Amino acid sequence: ATLEQVRKQIGKYEPRTELPAEACKGNVGLLSILRKNVGKDLSSIAMPLVMNEPINALQALCEEMAYNTLLQKADALDDSLDRMMHVAAFAISTLSIKKYRAERKPFNPLLGETYEMVEPLTGFRFVSEKVSHHPAVMACYADAPGFCLWQDSSGKSKFWGKSIELVQTSNVHVKLLANDDHFTYCKPSALIRGLISGDRTVDFTGEMTITNHTTGDRCDVVFKEAGMFTSSNDAVECRIYRGGSRSVERVLRGSWSSQLSYEKSPTHSETVWTAVSLPPTADLYYNFGYFTMRLNELLPSTAPDMPRTDTRFRPDQRAYEEGRVDEAEVLKNELEEAQRARKRERDEAGSEWTPQWFVEKDDKDSSSGRAWTYSGGYWDARAKHAFPEPVDLWNGH
C-alpha cells in the first residue's frame, strides 16, 4: 500500500542533482581538537559544525543501500555461488561512497530521530531510528522484492596521532527470500589518513568474511592496505568457497571504490558491479552522488505522511544544507540542549528510553552477542496516519 501511495504522490518527480547551496568552508583546527583526544572514542567529542556534511548517520545507513538492486538480482539466481558473488558485490558497494568523503562527517541524530526512504519503481523501503545515545547506535531495516536487510551501527572511532580508526562491532544481516539464504558480515575497519599533511584519504583494512548460514558458502574479502610510500589503489579480492570446502571456487577482483569483476578464466572476466560516476558538480556539493543528493529532499506531496521525527524535518540540518551556517549552529545547540533536558527528566522520573521501531535481542552472529532488529509496524502506521505521538525533537520548530 505504501509503495502505491508514494508512486501516486511523486508522479513524474525528478530527483534533484544539486543541493540548495554549495558546501560551506570546512577549514577548522581539526588536528588541535584531535590531539587532545588521542586514543579516545571520538563519538563523545564535540566537533565544529562545519566538519559536518548535510546528511546524518541515519541517512548514511540508507546511502549504503544505493546498489540494493544487486540483492534483488541475487535472489533470482539458482547457483548459491552466483548469489554469494552479488551479495559480496553489494557489501563492497556500500564502501564506495566513502572514497571522496573523508573530509567531513554526518550529523549525529537525536535520540528517537527516524528516517525513511521509499522507492516505488524498485519496491524498495527503508526505515531507520537512533535507538541509543550513549553509546550512539543507529538501527535500520530495508526490504524489497527478494530480500530484507537489517543492521545497527555499533562501533567506535579513535584518533591515533596520524589517523582516525573506525571499527564496526555489529553485523549486517541479509536474507534472500527465494532460497531462504541468510548472510551475515561485519564491515571492515577503516583508516582515515592525511590528517597532518596531504589529502585526507580512506583505506579499508584487513578482511571481511561473508557467510551464508543456509548453505555454508563463504566469501573472504581481502583489502590491500596502502604502504608508507605506496597507494593501495583501493584494491580488493574476494575468494569464494562452496559449503565447507577449503578450496577456492571463484575469485573476484577489483576496487572497492569503483568496480568488481568475476575472473572466470585467465583471459575472461565478467563485471559484477560498477559504481555510478559522481555528478559533474559533485565537488561543489560535498562530493555527494546522485542517490545521496536525494536523501534530505523533502517533497510537499509525501511530507504529510511522514512522522515528525523524520530527519527531513530537522531544522539545523535543513539550515546547514541551505547554507545558513550560523543559524544552523544556533539551532543545533538548542536541539542538543533540549535533548539533555529530556534526559534529565527521564533520570528524575526513573524511566528509560524505549525505541519505537527496533528492539535489542541476542545475536550469536554479532561480536557483541546482541543486535537491534526491526520490531515491525512502521509501514502500517504510515499507511493509517497512526504514528505514536512523537517527542518534540525539534523544540517547536
Coordinates of C-alpha atoms in Angstrom, one line a residue:
A1 CA 0.0 0.0 0.0
T2 CA 2.8 2.4 0.9
L3 CA 4.6 1.8 -2.4
E4 CA 1.5 2.5 -4.5
Q5 CA 0.6 5.6 -2.4
V6 CA 4.1 7.1 -2.8
R7 CA 4.1 6.3 -6.5
K8 CA 0.9 8.3 -7.0
Q9 CA 2.2 11.1 -4.8
I10 CA 5.5 11.7 -6.5
G11 CA 4.1 11.4 -10.1
K12 CA 6.8 12.4 -12.6
Y13 CA 9.1 13.8 -9.9
E14 CA 12.7 14.2 -11.0
P15 CA 15.3 13.8 -8.1
R16 CA 17.5 16.8 -7.6
T17 CA 21.1 16.6 -8.8
E18 CA 22.4 19.6 -6.8
L19 CA 21.9 20.9 -3.2
P20 CA 20.3 24.2 -2.4
A21 CA 23.7 25.7 -1.5
E22 CA 27.3 24.9 -2.2
A23 CA 29.4 23.3 0.5
C24 CA 30.5 25.6 3.3
K25 CA 34.2 26.1 4.0
G26 CA 35.4 23.5 6.4
N27 CA 38.8 24.9 7.4
V28 CA 39.0 24.3 11.2
G29 CA 41.7 23.4 13.6
L30 CA 40.8 19.7 13.5
L31 CA 44.3 18.5 14.5
S32 CA 44.3 20.6 17.7
I33 CA 41.0 19.1 18.6
L34 CA 42.1 15.5 17.9
R35 CA 45.5 15.8 19.7
K36 CA 43.7 16.4 22.9
N37 CA 41.8 13.1 22.5
V38 CA 44.4 10.5 21.3
G39 CA 43.1 7.0 21.9
K40 CA 39.6 8.2 22.8
D41 CA 36.3 7.3 21.2
L42 CA 35.6 10.3 19.0
S43 CA 31.8 9.8 19.1
S44 CA 31.8 11.5 22.5
I45 CA 33.9 14.5 21.3
A46 CA 32.1 17.7 20.2
M47 CA 33.2 18.8 16.7
P48 CA 32.7 22.1 14.9
L49 CA 29.6 22.2 12.8
V50 CA 31.5 22.9 9.6
M51 CA 33.1 19.5 9.9
N52 CA 29.6 18.1 9.0
E53 CA 28.0 17.2 5.7
P54 CA 24.3 17.8 5.4
I55 CA 23.1 14.3 5.9
N56 CA 23.0 12.4 9.2
A57 CA 24.0 9.0 10.4
L58 CA 20.5 7.5 9.7
Q59 CA 20.6 8.7 6.2
A60 CA 24.2 7.4 5.8
L61 CA 22.8 3.9 6.5
C62 CA 20.3 4.5 3.8
E63 CA 23.0 5.7 1.4
E64 CA 24.6 2.3 1.8
M65 CA 21.5 0.8 0.0
A66 CA 22.2 2.7 -3.2
Y67 CA 23.0 -0.5 -5.0
N68 CA 20.3 -2.6 -3.4
T69 CA 19.2 -4.0 -6.8
L70 CA 22.3 -6.2 -6.6
L71 CA 20.4 -8.1 -3.8
Q72 CA 17.3 -8.3 -5.9
K73 CA 19.3 -9.8 -8.7
A74 CA 21.0 -12.2 -6.4
D75 CA 17.7 -13.6 -5.2
A76 CA 16.7 -14.6 -8.7
L77 CA 19.9 -16.7 -9.3
D78 CA 19.9 -20.5 -9.0
D79 CA 23.5 -21.2 -8.1
S80 CA 24.3 -20.3 -4.4
L81 CA 27.8 -19.1 -5.5
D82 CA 26.2 -16.7 -8.0
R83 CA 24.1 -15.4 -5.2
M84 CA 27.2 -15.0 -3.0
M85 CA 29.0 -13.1 -5.7
H86 CA 26.2 -10.5 -5.8
V87 CA 25.9 -10.2 -2.1
A88 CA 29.7 -9.7 -1.9
A89 CA 29.4 -7.0 -4.6
F90 CA 26.7 -5.3 -2.6
A91 CA 28.7 -5.4 0.6
I92 CA 31.7 -3.8 -1.3
S93 CA 29.4 -1.2 -3.0
T94 CA 28.4 0.2 0.5
L95 CA 32.1 1.2 1.0
S96 CA 32.4 3.0 -2.4
I97 CA 30.6 6.1 -1.1
K98 CA 33.4 6.8 1.4
K99 CA 36.1 7.3 -1.3
Y100 CA 35.6 11.1 -1.8
R101 CA 34.1 11.9 1.6
A102 CA 36.9 11.7 4.1
E103 CA 36.8 15.5 4.8
R104 CA 33.5 15.6 6.8
K105 CA 31.2 13.5 8.9
P106 CA 27.4 13.1 9.1
F107 CA 25.2 14.9 11.7
N108 CA 24.7 12.9 14.9
P109 CA 20.9 12.2 15.1
L110 CA 18.9 12.9 18.2
L111 CA 17.6 10.0 20.3
G112 CA 14.3 8.9 18.7
E113 CA 15.0 10.6 15.4
T114 CA 13.9 8.4 12.4
Y115 CA 14.4 8.3 8.6
E116 CA 12.5 6.6 5.8
M117 CA 13.0 6.0 2.1
V118 CA 10.5 4.6 -0.4
E119 CA 11.4 3.7 -4.0
P120 CA 8.1 2.7 -5.8
L121 CA 9.9 1.7 -9.1
T122 CA 12.0 -1.0 -7.4
G123 CA 9.8 -1.8 -4.5
F124 CA 12.5 -0.7 -2.0
R125 CA 11.6 0.5 1.5
F126 CA 13.9 1.7 4.3
V127 CA 13.4 2.8 7.9
S128 CA 16.0 3.7 10.5
E129 CA 16.0 5.1 14.0
K130 CA 18.5 6.3 16.6
V131 CA 17.9 3.7 19.4
S132 CA 20.7 4.7 21.9
H133 CA 22.6 7.9 22.6
H134 CA 25.3 6.6 24.9
P135 CA 26.7 4.7 23.2
A136 CA 25.4 6.1 19.9
V137 CA 23.6 3.4 18.0
M138 CA 21.5 3.7 14.8
A139 CA 19.4 0.7 13.6
C140 CA 17.8 0.2 10.2
Y141 CA 15.7 -2.3 8.3
A142 CA 15.2 -2.4 4.5
D143 CA 13.2 -4.6 2.2
A144 CA 12.3 -5.0 -1.5
P145 CA 11.1 -7.9 -3.7
G146 CA 13.5 -10.7 -3.0
F147 CA 15.4 -9.5 0.1
C148 CA 15.4 -7.9 3.5
L149 CA 18.3 -6.4 5.4
W150 CA 18.9 -5.2 8.9
Q151 CA 21.9 -3.8 10.8
D152 CA 22.9 -1.4 13.5
S153 CA 25.8 1.0 13.6
S154 CA 27.5 -0.2 16.8
G155 CA 31.2 0.8 16.6
K156 CA 33.9 3.1 17.8
S157 CA 36.2 5.7 16.2
K158 CA 39.6 6.6 17.7
F159 CA 42.4 9.0 16.8
W160 CA 45.9 7.5 16.8
G161 CA 48.1 10.6 16.2
K162 CA 48.2 10.5 12.4
S163 CA 45.0 8.7 11.5
I164 CA 41.4 8.0 12.7
E165 CA 40.4 4.4 13.0
L166 CA 36.7 3.4 12.5
V167 CA 35.8 0.0 13.9
Q168 CA 32.5 -1.7 13.4
T169 CA 31.4 -4.3 16.0
S170 CA 27.9 -5.3 14.8
N171 CA 26.9 -7.4 11.8
V172 CA 24.9 -6.7 8.7
H173 CA 22.2 -9.3 8.1
V174 CA 20.8 -10.1 4.6
K175 CA 18.1 -12.5 3.8
L176 CA 17.4 -13.6 0.2
L177 CA 13.8 -14.9 0.2
A178 CA 13.6 -17.4 -2.7
N179 CA 16.1 -19.8 -1.2
D180 CA 15.8 -18.6 2.5
D181 CA 19.5 -17.6 2.4
H182 CA 20.8 -15.8 5.5
F183 CA 24.0 -13.9 5.1
T184 CA 26.0 -12.0 7.7
Y185 CA 29.1 -9.9 7.6
C186 CA 30.9 -7.3 9.6
K187 CA 32.1 -4.2 7.9
P188 CA 35.8 -3.8 7.7
S189 CA 37.8 -1.3 9.8
A190 CA 38.6 2.0 8.1
L191 CA 41.5 4.3 8.5
I192 CA 41.3 8.0 7.6
R193 CA 44.8 9.2 6.8
G194 CA 46.3 12.5 5.8
L195 CA 45.2 14.4 8.9
I196 CA 48.6 16.2 9.3
S197 CA 49.6 16.8 5.7
G198 CA 48.4 15.9 2.2
D199 CA 44.9 15.0 1.0
R200 CA 42.7 13.1 3.5
T201 CA 42.0 9.6 2.3
V202 CA 40.1 6.5 3.4
D203 CA 41.6 3.0 3.4
F204 CA 39.8 -0.2 4.4
T205 CA 42.0 -2.8 6.2
G206 CA 42.1 -6.5 6.9
E207 CA 39.4 -8.9 5.9
M208 CA 35.6 -9.1 5.7
T209 CA 34.0 -12.5 5.9
I210 CA 30.6 -13.0 4.3
T211 CA 28.8 -16.2 5.5
N212 CA 25.7 -17.9 4.0
H213 CA 24.4 -19.7 7.1
T214 CA 21.9 -21.6 5.0
T215 CA 24.3 -23.2 2.5
G216 CA 27.6 -22.9 4.4
D217 CA 29.1 -20.9 1.5
R218 CA 31.7 -18.3 2.5
C219 CA 33.4 -15.3 0.9
D220 CA 36.7 -13.9 2.3
V221 CA 37.1 -10.3 1.2
V222 CA 40.7 -9.1 1.4
F223 CA 41.6 -5.4 1.3
K224 CA 45.0 -4.3 0.1
E225 CA 46.5 -1.8 2.5
A226 CA 48.5 1.2 1.5
G227 CA 52.1 1.3 2.5
M228 CA 54.1 4.2 3.8
F229 CA 55.1 5.3 0.2
T230 CA 52.6 3.3 -1.9
S231 CA 48.8 3.6 -2.6
S232 CA 46.5 0.6 -2.2
N233 CA 44.6 1.7 -5.4
D234 CA 41.6 0.6 -3.4
A235 CA 42.3 -3.0 -4.4
V236 CA 40.1 -5.8 -3.2
E237 CA 39.9 -9.5 -3.7
C238 CA 37.1 -11.9 -3.0
R239 CA 37.7 -15.6 -2.5
I240 CA 34.5 -17.7 -2.6
Y241 CA 34.2 -21.2 -1.1
R242 CA 31.2 -23.6 -1.5
G243 CA 29.8 -25.2 1.6
G244 CA 32.5 -26.5 4.0
S245 CA 35.1 -26.7 1.2
R246 CA 38.6 -25.3 1.8
S247 CA 39.2 -24.9 -2.0
V248 CA 38.6 -21.5 -3.6
E249 CA 36.0 -22.0 -6.3
R250 CA 35.7 -18.4 -7.5
V251 CA 37.7 -15.2 -7.3
L252 CA 36.5 -11.7 -7.8
R253 CA 38.9 -8.8 -8.1
G254 CA 38.6 -5.0 -8.5
S255 CA 38.4 -1.8 -6.5
W256 CA 36.1 -1.2 -3.5
S257 CA 35.6 2.4 -4.8
S258 CA 34.7 1.6 -8.4
Q259 CA 34.1 -2.0 -9.8
L260 CA 34.3 -5.7 -9.1
S261 CA 34.8 -8.5 -11.7
Y262 CA 34.5 -12.3 -11.6
E263 CA 37.6 -13.9 -13.1
K264 CA 36.0 -16.8 -15.0
S265 CA 39.3 -17.7 -16.6
P266 CA 42.8 -16.2 -17.0
T267 CA 41.6 -14.5 -20.2
H268 CA 37.9 -13.8 -19.4
S269 CA 36.3 -11.8 -16.7
E270 CA 32.7 -10.7 -16.1
T271 CA 31.8 -7.4 -14.4
V272 CA 29.5 -7.9 -11.4
W273 CA 29.3 -4.3 -10.2
T274 CA 30.4 -0.8 -11.4
A275 CA 30.0 2.3 -9.4
V276 CA 27.9 5.2 -10.8
S277 CA 30.0 8.2 -11.6
L278 CA 29.6 11.3 -9.5
P279 CA 27.5 14.3 -10.8
P280 CA 29.7 16.8 -12.8
T281 CA 29.3 19.4 -10.0
A282 CA 29.8 17.0 -7.1
D283 CA 32.9 18.8 -5.8
L284 CA 30.7 21.8 -5.0
Y285 CA 28.3 19.7 -3.0
Y286 CA 30.3 17.6 -0.5
N287 CA 31.1 15.1 -3.3
F288 CA 27.6 13.6 -3.0
G289 CA 26.5 11.1 -5.5
Y290 CA 23.1 11.1 -7.3
F291 CA 21.5 8.9 -4.7
T292 CA 22.9 10.9 -1.8
M293 CA 21.6 14.2 -3.2
R294 CA 18.1 12.9 -2.7
L295 CA 18.4 11.8 0.9
N296 CA 17.4 15.0 2.6
E297 CA 15.0 16.3 -0.1
L298 CA 11.5 17.0 1.4
L299 CA 8.7 16.7 -1.1
P300 CA 5.4 18.5 -0.2
S301 CA 3.4 15.6 -1.6
T302 CA 4.9 13.0 0.8
A303 CA 5.7 15.1 3.8
P304 CA 2.2 14.8 5.4
D305 CA 2.6 11.0 5.6
M306 CA 5.9 11.0 7.4
P307 CA 6.3 11.1 11.2
R308 CA 7.5 14.4 12.6
T309 CA 10.6 12.5 13.9
D310 CA 11.9 12.1 10.3
T311 CA 15.3 13.7 9.7
R312 CA 13.9 15.8 6.8
F313 CA 12.1 18.0 9.4
R314 CA 15.3 18.6 11.4
P315 CA 15.8 22.4 11.3
D316 CA 19.5 22.7 12.0
Q317 CA 20.4 20.2 9.3
R318 CA 18.0 21.9 6.9
A319 CA 19.6 25.3 7.6
Y320 CA 23.0 23.9 7.1
E321 CA 22.1 22.3 3.7
E322 CA 20.7 25.7 2.6
G323 CA 23.9 27.5 3.5
R324 CA 22.6 29.2 6.7
V325 CA 25.6 28.0 8.8
D326 CA 25.4 30.5 11.7
E327 CA 21.7 29.8 12.1
A328 CA 22.3 26.1 11.9
E329 CA 24.9 26.4 14.7
V330 CA 22.3 28.1 17.0
L331 CA 19.6 25.6 16.2
K332 CA 21.9 22.6 16.7
N333 CA 22.9 23.9 20.2
E334 CA 19.2 24.5 21.0
L335 CA 18.2 21.0 19.9
E336 CA 21.0 19.3 21.8
E337 CA 20.3 21.2 25.0
A338 CA 16.6 20.2 24.7
Q339 CA 17.7 16.6 24.3
R340 CA 19.8 16.9 27.5
A341 CA 16.8 18.4 29.3
R342 CA 14.7 15.4 28.3
K343 CA 17.4 13.0 29.6
R344 CA 17.4 14.8 33.0
E345 CA 13.6 14.5 33.1
R346 CA 13.8 10.7 32.4
D347 CA 16.5 10.3 35.1
E348 CA 14.5 12.2 37.7
A349 CA 11.4 10.0 36.9
G350 CA 13.5 6.8 36.9
S351 CA 12.4 6.0 33.3
E352 CA 14.3 4.5 30.4
W353 CA 14.1 5.5 26.8
T354 CA 12.2 2.9 24.6
P355 CA 12.8 3.0 20.8
Q356 CA 9.6 2.9 18.7
W357 CA 10.6 0.6 15.8
F358 CA 13.5 -1.5 16.9
V359 CA 14.3 -3.9 19.8
E360 CA 17.6 -5.3 21.0
K361 CA 17.9 -9.1 21.0
D362 CA 20.6 -11.8 21.4
D363 CA 22.5 -12.3 18.2
K364 CA 25.1 -15.1 18.0
D365 CA 26.5 -13.7 14.8
S366 CA 27.5 -10.3 16.2
S367 CA 30.7 -9.9 18.1
S368 CA 28.8 -8.2 21.0
G369 CA 26.3 -11.0 21.2
R370 CA 23.5 -8.5 20.8
A371 CA 21.9 -6.7 17.9
W372 CA 19.0 -4.3 17.2
T373 CA 16.2 -5.8 15.0
Y374 CA 13.1 -4.3 13.4
S375 CA 10.0 -4.9 15.6
G376 CA 7.6 -4.0 12.8
G377 CA 4.6 -1.7 12.5
Y378 CA 6.2 1.4 10.8
W379 CA 4.6 1.0 7.4
D380 CA 1.2 0.1 8.8
A381 CA 1.3 3.2 11.0
R382 CA 2.3 5.3 8.0
A383 CA -0.5 3.9 5.8
K384 CA -3.1 4.6 8.5
H385 CA -1.6 8.0 9.6
A386 CA -1.4 6.5 13.0
F387 CA 2.2 7.2 14.2
P388 CA 2.5 7.4 18.0
E389 CA 2.5 10.9 19.5
P390 CA 6.1 11.9 18.9
V391 CA 8.6 13.6 21.3
D392 CA 9.1 17.2 20.2
L393 CA 12.6 16.6 18.9
W394 CA 12.8 19.9 17.1
N395 CA 11.9 22.1 20.1
G396 CA 8.8 23.7 18.5
H397 CA 10.4 24.5 15.1

